[in-house]
XYZ file of C-alpha atoms in Angstrom:
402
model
C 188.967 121.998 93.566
C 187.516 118.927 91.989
C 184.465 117.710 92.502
C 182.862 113.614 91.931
C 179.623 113.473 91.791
C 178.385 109.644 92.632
C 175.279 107.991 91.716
C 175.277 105.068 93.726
C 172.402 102.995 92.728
C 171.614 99.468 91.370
C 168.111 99.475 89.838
C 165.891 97.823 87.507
C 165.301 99.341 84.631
C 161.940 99.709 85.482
C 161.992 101.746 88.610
C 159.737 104.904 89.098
C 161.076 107.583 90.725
C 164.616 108.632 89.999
C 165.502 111.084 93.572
C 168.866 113.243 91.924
C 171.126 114.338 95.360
C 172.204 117.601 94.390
C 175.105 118.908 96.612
C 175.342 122.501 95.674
C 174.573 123.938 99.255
C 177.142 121.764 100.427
C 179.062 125.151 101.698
C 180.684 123.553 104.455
C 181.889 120.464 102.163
C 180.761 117.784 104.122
C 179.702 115.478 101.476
C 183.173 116.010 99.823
C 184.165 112.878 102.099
C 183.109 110.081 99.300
C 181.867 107.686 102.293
C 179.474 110.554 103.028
C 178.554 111.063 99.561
C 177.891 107.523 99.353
C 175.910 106.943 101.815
C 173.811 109.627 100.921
C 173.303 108.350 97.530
C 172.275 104.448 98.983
C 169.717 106.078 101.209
C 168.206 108.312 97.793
C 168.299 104.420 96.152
C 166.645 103.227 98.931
C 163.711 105.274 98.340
C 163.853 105.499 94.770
C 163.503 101.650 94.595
C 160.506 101.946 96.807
C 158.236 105.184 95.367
C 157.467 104.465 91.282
C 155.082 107.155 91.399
C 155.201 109.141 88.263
C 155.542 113.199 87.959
C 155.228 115.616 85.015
C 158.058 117.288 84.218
C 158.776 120.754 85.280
C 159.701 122.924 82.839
C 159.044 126.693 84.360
C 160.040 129.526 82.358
C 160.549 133.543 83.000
C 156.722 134.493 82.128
C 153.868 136.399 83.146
C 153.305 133.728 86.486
C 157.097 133.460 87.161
C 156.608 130.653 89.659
C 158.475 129.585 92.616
C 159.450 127.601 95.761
C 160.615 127.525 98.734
C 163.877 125.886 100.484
C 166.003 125.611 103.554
C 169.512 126.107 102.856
C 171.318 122.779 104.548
C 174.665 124.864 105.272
C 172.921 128.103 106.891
C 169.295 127.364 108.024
C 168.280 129.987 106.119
C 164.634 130.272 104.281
C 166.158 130.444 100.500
C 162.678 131.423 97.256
C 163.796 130.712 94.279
C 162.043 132.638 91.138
C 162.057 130.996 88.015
C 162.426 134.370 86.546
C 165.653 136.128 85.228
C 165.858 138.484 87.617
C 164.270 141.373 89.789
C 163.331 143.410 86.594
C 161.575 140.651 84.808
C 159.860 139.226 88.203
C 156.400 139.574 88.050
C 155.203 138.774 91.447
C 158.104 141.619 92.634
C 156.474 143.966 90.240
C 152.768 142.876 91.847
C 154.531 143.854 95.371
C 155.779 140.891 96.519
C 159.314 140.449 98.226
C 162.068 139.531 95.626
C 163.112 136.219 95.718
C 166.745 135.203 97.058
C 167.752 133.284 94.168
C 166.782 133.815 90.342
C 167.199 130.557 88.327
C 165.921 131.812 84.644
C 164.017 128.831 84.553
C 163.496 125.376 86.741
C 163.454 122.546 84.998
C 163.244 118.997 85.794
C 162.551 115.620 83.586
C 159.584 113.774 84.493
C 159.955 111.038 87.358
C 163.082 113.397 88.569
C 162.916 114.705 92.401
C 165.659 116.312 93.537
C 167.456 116.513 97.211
C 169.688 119.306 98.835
C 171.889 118.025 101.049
C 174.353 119.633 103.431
C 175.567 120.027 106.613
C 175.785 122.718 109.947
C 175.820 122.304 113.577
C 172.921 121.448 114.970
C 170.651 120.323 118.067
C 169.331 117.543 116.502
C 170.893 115.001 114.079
C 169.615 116.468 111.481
C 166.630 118.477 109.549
C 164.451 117.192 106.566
C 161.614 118.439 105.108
C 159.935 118.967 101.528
C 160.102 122.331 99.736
C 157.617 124.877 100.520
C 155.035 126.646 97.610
C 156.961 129.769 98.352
C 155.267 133.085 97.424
C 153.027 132.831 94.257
C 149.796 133.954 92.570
C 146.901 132.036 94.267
C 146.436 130.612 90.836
C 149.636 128.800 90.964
C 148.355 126.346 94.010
C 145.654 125.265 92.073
C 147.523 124.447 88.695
C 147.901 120.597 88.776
C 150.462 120.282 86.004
C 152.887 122.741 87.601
C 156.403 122.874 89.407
C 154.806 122.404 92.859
C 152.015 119.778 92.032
C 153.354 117.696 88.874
C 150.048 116.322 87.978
C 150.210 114.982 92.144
C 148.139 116.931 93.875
C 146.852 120.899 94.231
C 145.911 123.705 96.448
C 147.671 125.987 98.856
C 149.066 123.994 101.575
C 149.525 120.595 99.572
C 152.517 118.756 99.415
C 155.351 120.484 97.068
C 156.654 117.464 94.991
C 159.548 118.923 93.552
C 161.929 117.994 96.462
C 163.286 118.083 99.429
C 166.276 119.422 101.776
C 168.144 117.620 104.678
C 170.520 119.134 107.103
C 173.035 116.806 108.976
C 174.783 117.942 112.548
C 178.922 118.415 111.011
C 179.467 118.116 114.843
C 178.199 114.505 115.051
C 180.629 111.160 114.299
C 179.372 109.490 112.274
C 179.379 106.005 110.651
C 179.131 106.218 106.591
C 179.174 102.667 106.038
C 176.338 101.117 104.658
C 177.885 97.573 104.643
C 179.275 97.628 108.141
C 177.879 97.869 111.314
C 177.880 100.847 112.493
C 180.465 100.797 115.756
C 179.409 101.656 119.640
C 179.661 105.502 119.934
C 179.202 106.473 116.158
C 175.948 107.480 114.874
C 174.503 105.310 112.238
C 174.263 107.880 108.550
C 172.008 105.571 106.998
C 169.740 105.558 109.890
C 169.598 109.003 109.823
C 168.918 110.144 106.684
C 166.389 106.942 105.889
C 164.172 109.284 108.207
C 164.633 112.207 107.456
C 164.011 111.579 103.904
C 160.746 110.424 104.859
C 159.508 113.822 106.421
C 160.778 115.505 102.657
C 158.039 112.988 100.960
C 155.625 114.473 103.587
C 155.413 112.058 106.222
C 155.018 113.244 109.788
C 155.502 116.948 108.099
C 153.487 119.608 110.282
C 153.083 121.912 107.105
C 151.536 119.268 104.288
C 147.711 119.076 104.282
C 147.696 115.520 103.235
C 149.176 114.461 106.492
C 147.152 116.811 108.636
C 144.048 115.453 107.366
C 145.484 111.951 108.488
C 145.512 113.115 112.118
C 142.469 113.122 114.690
C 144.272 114.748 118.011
C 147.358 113.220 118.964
C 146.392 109.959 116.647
C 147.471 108.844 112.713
C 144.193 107.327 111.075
C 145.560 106.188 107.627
C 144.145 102.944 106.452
C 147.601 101.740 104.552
C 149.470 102.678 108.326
C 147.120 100.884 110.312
C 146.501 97.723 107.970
C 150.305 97.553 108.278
C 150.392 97.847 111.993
C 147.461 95.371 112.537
C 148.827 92.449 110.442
C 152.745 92.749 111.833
C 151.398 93.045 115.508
C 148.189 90.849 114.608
C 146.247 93.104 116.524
C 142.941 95.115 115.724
C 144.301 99.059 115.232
C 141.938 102.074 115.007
C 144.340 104.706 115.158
C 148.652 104.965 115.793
C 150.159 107.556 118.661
C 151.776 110.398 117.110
C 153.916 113.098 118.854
C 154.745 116.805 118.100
C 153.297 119.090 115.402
C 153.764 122.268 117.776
C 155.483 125.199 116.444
C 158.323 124.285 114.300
C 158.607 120.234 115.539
C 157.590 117.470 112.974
C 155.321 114.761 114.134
C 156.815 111.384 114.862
C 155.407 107.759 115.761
C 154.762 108.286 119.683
C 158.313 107.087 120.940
C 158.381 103.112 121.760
C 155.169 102.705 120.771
C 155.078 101.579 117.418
C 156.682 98.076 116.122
C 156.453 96.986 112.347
C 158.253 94.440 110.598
C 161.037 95.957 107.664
C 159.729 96.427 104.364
C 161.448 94.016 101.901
C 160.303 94.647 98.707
C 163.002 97.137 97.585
C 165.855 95.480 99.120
C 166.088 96.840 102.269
C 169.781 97.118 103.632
C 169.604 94.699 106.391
C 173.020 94.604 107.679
C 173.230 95.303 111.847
C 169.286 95.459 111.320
C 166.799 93.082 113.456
C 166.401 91.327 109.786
C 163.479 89.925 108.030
C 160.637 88.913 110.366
C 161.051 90.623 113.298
C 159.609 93.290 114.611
C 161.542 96.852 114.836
C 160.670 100.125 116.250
C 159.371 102.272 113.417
C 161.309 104.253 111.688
C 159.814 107.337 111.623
C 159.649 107.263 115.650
C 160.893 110.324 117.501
C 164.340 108.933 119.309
C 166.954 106.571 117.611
C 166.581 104.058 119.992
C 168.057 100.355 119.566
C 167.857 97.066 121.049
C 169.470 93.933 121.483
C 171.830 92.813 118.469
C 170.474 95.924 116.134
C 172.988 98.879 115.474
C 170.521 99.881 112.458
C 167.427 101.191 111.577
C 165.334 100.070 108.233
C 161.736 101.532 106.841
C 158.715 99.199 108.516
C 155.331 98.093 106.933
C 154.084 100.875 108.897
C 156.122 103.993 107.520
C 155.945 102.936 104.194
C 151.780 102.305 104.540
C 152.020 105.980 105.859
C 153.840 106.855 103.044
C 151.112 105.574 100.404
C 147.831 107.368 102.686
C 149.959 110.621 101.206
C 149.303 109.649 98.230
C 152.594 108.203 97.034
C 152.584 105.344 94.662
C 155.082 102.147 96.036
C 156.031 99.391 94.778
C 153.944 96.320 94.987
C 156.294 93.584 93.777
C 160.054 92.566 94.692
C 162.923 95.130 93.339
C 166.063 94.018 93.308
C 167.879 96.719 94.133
C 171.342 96.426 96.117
C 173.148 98.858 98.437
C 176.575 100.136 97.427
C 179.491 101.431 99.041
C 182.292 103.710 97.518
C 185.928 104.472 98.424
C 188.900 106.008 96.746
C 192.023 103.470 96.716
C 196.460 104.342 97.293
C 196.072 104.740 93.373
C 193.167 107.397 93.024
C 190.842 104.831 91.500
C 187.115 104.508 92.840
C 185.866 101.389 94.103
C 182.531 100.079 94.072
C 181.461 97.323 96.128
C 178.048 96.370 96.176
C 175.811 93.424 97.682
C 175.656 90.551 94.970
C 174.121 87.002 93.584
C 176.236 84.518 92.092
C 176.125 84.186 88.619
C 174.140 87.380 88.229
C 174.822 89.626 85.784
C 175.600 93.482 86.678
C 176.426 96.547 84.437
C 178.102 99.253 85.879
C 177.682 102.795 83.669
C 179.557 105.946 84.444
C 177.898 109.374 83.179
C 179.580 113.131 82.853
C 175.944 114.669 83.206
C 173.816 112.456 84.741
C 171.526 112.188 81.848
C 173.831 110.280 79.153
C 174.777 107.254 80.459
C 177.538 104.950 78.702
C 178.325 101.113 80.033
C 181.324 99.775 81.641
C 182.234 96.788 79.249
C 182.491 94.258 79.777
C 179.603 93.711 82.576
C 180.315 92.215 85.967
C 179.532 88.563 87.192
C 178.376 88.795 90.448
C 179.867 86.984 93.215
C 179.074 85.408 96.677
C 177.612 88.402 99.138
C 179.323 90.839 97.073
C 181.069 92.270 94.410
C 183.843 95.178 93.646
C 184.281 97.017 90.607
C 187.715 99.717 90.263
C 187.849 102.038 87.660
C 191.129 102.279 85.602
C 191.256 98.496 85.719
C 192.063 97.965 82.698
C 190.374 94.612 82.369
C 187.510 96.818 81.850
C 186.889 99.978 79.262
C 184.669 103.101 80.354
C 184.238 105.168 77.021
C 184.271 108.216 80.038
C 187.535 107.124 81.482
C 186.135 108.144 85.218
C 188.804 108.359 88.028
C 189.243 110.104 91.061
C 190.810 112.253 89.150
C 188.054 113.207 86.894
C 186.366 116.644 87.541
C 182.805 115.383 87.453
C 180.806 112.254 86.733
C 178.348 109.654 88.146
C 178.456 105.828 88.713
C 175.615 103.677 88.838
C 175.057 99.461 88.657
C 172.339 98.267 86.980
C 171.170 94.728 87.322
C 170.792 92.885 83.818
């Protein structure tokens, strides 16, 4: 079985955080459909065009601490520790007593501005499940170490936010509408829309667990300055405090359904196709229910969620990215096609990688054209020193704008 994996990104190159979708609890193969995979990838881009907060690197080896974390496998629902020891026999916090861990990875490493998503898929009674890692079972010591796997020079203590990633789970039962360029149709459910929120309960936000939000919330109400300074200059309106709903048991809070409108964040370029567009007010995204009105068929991040975003902590951007969404399918002839929004006369340079971390250009670059442009590889107008196909057993695409 083969296996593409698509970075599906145009950045600057001065973007912070890089999110890496990692697909290896995938067990039921639901992001082997490339419109899937896609999508999944312009939502990571999304965010990673709007967070440029900066994180140490993780480089955890089999020692005397042997530190872990904590995730939820997307396929099974299933609490999975991971040890960055070798194995039972060199685990120290086994030997101390504790549990042994499910997995044993001889090491976790990461580069520095790197966070990394699990993605997969099971049936479900929601649309899906998203949430950050937990600390998992450590020394105490480990919480308070601020230049470690779970803190990254972000944050420390037991109960903080773990900043090495996240995991989503998507309902495999639900239909749903890949498309990131199209609007989505009446009776699909929007991907995009989706996973935009849930990825913004794996950075923390509305995340029953995480300290920093908890400390956010008086009663049922969300008190964070950046929120509420968004809130009070899109409504132009004086706000004290925004509704929040849930945090019992196992439920994630949300906005307080219907009750908070924002205007869409642009700086990042938001996708705004089937959106309510610039200007206009929207139901926040991080709301409980998926609810749409008039012309919309799609969701975007608001003032609001992102402002919520920064009281956790989280560094955004400040000035105008110009980041694009882009859409992948495989043509009649086995050759991927990128398409991706576009400026006249810009200049875009699409790069193909075996590893993710060596990354060689498509020559020569692409001139962009009206509303968008499409890229095929094997066209042989164009030379990829990786010769990427849909043949190819691995490797990543990604546009970058010059």
């Amino acid at each position: 079985m083969r296996f593409l994996w698509v970075l599906l990104v145009i950045i600057t190159p001065t973007f912070g955080l890089t999110i890496r979708v990692d697909y290896r609890y995938d067990q039921s193969g639901f992001f082997n459909n490339p419109e899937a995979r896609s999508a999944m990838e312009a939502v990571a881009a999304r965010w990673s065009r709007i967070i440029d907060q900066s994180l140490m690197a993780v480089n955890s080896i089999d020692d005397d601490t042997d530190r872990r974390f904590l995730l939820i496998n997307p396929s099974t629902g299933n609490e999975v520790e991971v040890s960055s020891a070798a194995g039972r026999s060199s685990d120290q916090l086994h030997k101390a007593g504790a549990p042994a861990a499910d997995e044993y990875w001889d090491g976790i490493s990461l580069p520095s501005d790197v966070w990394i998503l699990f993605v997969g898929a099971r049936n479900l009674d929601a649309l899906a499940l998203g949430g950050a890692f937990g600390g998992g079972t450590n020394f105490n010591t480990v919480f308070d170490e601020e230049d470690n796997l779970l803190n990254r020079g972000f944050n420390s203590g037991a109960g903080s936010l773990t900043v090495l990633g996240g995991n989503i789970a998507f309902d495999s039962s639900v239909d749903w509408h890949f498309k990131c360029l199209e609007a989505p149709p009446i009776g699909k459910v929007d991907f995009y829309t989706v996973a935009l929120h849930e990825m913004g309960h794996c950075f923390g936000m509305a995340s029953t667990g995480v300290v920093e939000w908890s400390n956010l919330i008086n009663g049922t109400d969300f008190i964070g300055a950046n929120a509420l300074a968004a809130y009070a200059e899109d409504m132009e309106v004086t706000a004290t405090a925004l509704p929040v709903t849930g945090g019992a048991g196992r439920f994630d809070y949300h906005w307080e359904d219907g009750e908070i409108q924002s205007k869409i964040f642009l700086l990042g370029e938001p996708n705004l196709n089937s959106t309510v567009g610039e200007d206009q007010l929207q139901e926040a995204l991080m709301s409980s229910t998926l609810r749409l009105s008039g012309g919309a068929r799609r969701r975007e991040l608001t003032n609001v969620d992102v402002g919520a975003v920064k009281d956790l902590g989280w560094s955004v951007i400040t000035g105008q990215a110009t980041g694009l969404p882009v859409s992948i399918a495989l043509n009649s002839s086995g050759q991927w096609v990128l398409e991706f929004q576009s400026r006249v006369g810009l200049s875009y340079r699409v790069q193909t990688s075996v590893d993710f971390n060596t990354w060689a250009d498509v020559t020569p670059h692409v001139t962009g054209q009206p509303g968008s442009t499409t890229w095929e590889s094997g066209d042989p107008a164009y030379h990829d020193p990786n010769s990427l196909s849909g043949s190819s057993p691995a490797g990543y695409f990604r546009v970058l704008l010059n």
